PDB file of C-alpha atoms in Angstrom:
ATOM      1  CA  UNK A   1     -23.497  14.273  46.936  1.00  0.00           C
ATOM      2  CA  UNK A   2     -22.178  17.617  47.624  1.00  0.00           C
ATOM      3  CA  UNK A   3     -21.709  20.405  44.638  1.00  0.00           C
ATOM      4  CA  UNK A   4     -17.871  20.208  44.246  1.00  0.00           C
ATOM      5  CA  UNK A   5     -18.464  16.084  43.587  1.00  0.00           C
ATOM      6  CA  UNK A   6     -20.987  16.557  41.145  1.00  0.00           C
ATOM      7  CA  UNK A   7     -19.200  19.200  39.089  1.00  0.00           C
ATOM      8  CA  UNK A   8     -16.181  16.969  39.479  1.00  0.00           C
ATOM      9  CA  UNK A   9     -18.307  13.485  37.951  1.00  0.00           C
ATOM     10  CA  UNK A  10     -16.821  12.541  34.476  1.00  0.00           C
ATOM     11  CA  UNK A  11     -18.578  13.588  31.770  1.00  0.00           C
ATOM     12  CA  UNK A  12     -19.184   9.877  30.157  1.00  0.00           C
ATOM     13  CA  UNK A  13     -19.246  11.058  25.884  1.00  0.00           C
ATOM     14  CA  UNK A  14     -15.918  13.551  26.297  1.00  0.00           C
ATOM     15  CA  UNK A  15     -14.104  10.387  28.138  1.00  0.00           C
ATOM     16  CA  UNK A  16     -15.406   8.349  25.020  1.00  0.00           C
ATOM     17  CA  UNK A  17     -14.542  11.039  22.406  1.00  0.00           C
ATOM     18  CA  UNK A  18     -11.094  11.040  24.107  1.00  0.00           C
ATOM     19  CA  UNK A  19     -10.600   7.534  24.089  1.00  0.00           C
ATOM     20  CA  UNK A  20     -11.499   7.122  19.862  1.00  0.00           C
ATOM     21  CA  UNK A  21      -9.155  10.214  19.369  1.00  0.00           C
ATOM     22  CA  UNK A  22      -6.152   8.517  21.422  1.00  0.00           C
ATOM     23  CA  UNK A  23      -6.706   5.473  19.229  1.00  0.00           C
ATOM     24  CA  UNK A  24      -7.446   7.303  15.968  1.00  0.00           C
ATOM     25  CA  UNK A  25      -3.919   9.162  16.608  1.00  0.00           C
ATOM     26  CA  UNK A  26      -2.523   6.174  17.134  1.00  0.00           C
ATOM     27  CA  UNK A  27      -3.842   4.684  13.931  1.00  0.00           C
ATOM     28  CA  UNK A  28      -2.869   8.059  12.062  1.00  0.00           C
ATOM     29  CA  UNK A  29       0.805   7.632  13.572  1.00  0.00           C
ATOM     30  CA  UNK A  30       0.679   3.647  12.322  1.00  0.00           C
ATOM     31  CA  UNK A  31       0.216   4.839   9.135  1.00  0.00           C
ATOM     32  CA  UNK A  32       3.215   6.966   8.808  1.00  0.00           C
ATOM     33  CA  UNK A  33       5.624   4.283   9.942  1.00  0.00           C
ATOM     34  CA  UNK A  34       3.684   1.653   7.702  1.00  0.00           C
ATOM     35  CA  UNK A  35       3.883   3.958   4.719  1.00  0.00           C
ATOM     36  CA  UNK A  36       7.829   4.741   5.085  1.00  0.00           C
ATOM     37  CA  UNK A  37       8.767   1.208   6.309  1.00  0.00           C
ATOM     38  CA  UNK A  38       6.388  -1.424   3.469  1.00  0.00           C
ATOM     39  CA  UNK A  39       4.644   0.406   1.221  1.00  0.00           C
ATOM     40  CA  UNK A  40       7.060   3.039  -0.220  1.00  0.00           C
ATOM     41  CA  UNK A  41       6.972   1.409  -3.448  1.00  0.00           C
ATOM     42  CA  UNK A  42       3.624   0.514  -3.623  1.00  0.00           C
ATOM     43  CA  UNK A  43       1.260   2.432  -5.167  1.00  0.00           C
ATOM     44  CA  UNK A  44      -2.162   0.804  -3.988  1.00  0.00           C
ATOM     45  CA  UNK A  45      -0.771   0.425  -0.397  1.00  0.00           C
ATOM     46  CA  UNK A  46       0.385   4.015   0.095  1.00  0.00           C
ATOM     47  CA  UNK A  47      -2.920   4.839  -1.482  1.00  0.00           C
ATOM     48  CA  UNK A  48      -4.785   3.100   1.297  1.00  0.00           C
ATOM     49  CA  UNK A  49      -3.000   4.220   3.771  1.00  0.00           C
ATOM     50  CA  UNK A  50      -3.070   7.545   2.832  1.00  0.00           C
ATOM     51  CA  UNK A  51      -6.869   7.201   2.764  1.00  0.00           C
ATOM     52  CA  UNK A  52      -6.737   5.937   6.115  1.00  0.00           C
ATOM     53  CA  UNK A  53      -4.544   8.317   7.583  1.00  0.00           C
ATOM     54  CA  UNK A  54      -6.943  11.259   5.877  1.00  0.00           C
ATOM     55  CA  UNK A  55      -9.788   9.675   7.875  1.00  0.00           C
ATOM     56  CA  UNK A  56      -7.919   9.735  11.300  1.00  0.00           C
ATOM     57  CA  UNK A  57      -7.217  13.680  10.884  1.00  0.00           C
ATOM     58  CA  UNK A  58     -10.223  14.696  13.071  1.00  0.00           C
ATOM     59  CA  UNK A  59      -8.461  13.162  15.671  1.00  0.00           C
ATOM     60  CA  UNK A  60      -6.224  15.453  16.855  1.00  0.00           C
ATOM     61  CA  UNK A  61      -8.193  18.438  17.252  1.00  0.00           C
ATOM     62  CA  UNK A  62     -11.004  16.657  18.659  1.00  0.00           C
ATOM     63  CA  UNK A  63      -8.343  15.008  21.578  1.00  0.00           C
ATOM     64  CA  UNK A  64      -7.202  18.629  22.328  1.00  0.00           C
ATOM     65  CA  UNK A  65     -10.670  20.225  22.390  1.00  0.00           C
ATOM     66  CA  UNK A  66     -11.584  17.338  24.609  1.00  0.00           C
ATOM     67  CA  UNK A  67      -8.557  17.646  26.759  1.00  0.00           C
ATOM     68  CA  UNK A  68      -9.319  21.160  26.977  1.00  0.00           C
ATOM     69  CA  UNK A  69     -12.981  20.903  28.456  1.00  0.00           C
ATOM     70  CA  UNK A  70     -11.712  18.612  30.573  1.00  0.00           C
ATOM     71  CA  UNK A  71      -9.397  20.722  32.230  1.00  0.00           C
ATOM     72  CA  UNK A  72     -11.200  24.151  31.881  1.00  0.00           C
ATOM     73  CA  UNK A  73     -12.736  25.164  35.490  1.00  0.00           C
ATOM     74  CA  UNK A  74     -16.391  26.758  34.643  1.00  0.00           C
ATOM     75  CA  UNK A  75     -15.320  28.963  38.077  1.00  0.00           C
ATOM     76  CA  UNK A  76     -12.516  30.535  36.776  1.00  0.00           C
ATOM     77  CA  UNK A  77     -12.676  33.882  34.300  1.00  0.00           C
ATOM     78  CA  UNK A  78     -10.067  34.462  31.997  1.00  0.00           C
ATOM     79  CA  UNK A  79     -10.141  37.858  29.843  1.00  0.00           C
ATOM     80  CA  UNK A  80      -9.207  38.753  26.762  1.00  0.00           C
ATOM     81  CA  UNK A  81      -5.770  40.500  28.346  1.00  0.00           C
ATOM     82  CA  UNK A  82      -4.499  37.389  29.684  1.00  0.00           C
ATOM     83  CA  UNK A  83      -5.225  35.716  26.791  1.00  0.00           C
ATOM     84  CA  UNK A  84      -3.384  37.686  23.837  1.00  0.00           C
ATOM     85  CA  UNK A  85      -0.371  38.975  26.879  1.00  0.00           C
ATOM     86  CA  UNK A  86      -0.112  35.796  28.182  1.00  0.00           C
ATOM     87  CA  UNK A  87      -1.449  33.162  26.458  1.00  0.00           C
ATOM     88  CA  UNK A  88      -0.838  33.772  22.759  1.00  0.00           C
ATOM     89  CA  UNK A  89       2.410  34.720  23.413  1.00  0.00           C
ATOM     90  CA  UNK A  90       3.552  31.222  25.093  1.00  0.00           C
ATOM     91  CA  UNK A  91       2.050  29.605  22.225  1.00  0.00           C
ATOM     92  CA  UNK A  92       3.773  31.394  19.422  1.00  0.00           C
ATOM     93  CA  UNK A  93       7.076  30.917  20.840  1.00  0.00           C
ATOM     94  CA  UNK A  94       6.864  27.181  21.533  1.00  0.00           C
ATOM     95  CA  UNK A  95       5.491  26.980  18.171  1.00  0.00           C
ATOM     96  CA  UNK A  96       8.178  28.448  16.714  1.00  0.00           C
ATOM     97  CA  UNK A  97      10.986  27.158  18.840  1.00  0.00           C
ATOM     98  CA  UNK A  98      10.128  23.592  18.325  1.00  0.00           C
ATOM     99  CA  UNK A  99       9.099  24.376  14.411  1.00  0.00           C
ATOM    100  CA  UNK A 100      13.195  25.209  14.452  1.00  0.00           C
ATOM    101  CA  UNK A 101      13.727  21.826  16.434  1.00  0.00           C
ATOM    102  CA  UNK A 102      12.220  19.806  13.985  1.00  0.00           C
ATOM    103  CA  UNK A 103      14.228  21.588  10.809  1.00  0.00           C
ATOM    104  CA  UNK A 104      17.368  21.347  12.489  1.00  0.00           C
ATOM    105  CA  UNK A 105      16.751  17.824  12.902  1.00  0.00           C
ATOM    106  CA  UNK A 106      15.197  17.336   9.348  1.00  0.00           C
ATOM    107  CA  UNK A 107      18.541  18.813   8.081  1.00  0.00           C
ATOM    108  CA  UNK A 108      21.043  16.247  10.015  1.00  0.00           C
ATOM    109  CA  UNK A 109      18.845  13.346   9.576  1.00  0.00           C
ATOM    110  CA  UNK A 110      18.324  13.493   6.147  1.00  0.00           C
ATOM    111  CA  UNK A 111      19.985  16.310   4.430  1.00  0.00           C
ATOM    112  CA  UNK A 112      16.733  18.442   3.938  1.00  0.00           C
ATOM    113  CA  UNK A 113      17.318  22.288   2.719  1.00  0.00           C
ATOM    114  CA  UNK A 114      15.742  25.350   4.063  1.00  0.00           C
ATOM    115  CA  UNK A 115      15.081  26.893   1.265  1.00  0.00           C
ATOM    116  CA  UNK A 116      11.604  26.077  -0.299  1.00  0.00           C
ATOM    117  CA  UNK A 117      11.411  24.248  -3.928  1.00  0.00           C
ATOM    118  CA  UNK A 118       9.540  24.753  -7.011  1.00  0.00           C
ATOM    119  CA  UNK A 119       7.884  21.345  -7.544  1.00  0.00           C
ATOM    120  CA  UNK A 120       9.612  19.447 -10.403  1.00  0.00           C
TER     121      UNK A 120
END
């Protein structure tokens, strides 16, 4: 086996990390739509699935952080200029550009306001 294979092999615990994240967010998700749809009424359900949903957090962080050392060449050098000119920049915007997205939406779907509440 030649270098580039070897440094190419799959790395067998990130493959299964990924794999327990992809279900664990698919869990998490499940939860949502089970919560909304059968158990709005329900105190001991939405308390379980809240619980469950709680648990399945780690998940998404762990799938990027995976996803990310999977796809991160140990060849290539990135410095800290490239990172906060290029980077950080990309990030911020689609951040905020799909954060605007999502409250447009929230406000046609179901009549949400922009302004923040006191809690009643």
């Amino acid at each position: 086996m030649n270098n580039d294979t070897e440094n190419k092999s799959r790395i067998l615990y990130f493959s299964r990390i990924k794999a327990l994240a992809c279900i664990a967010v698919v869990v998490l998700h499940g939860c949502y739509i089970t919560g909304a749809t059968f158990a709005r009424n329900d105190r001991e359900r939405m308390t379980a699935l809240f619980t469950v949903r709680n648990l399945m957090y780690w998940a998404v962080p762990a799938f990027m952080m995976v996803s990310g050392a999977l796809m991160l060449d140990a060849k290539r050098k990135i410095d800290l200029k490239k990172i906060f000119g290029k980077y950080m920049p990309r990030m911020v915007i689609a951040l905020f550009a799909f954060a605007e997205i999502f409250a447009v939406y929230d406000h046609a779907v179901y009549q949400k306001d922009f302004r923040p509440r006191a809690p009643a």
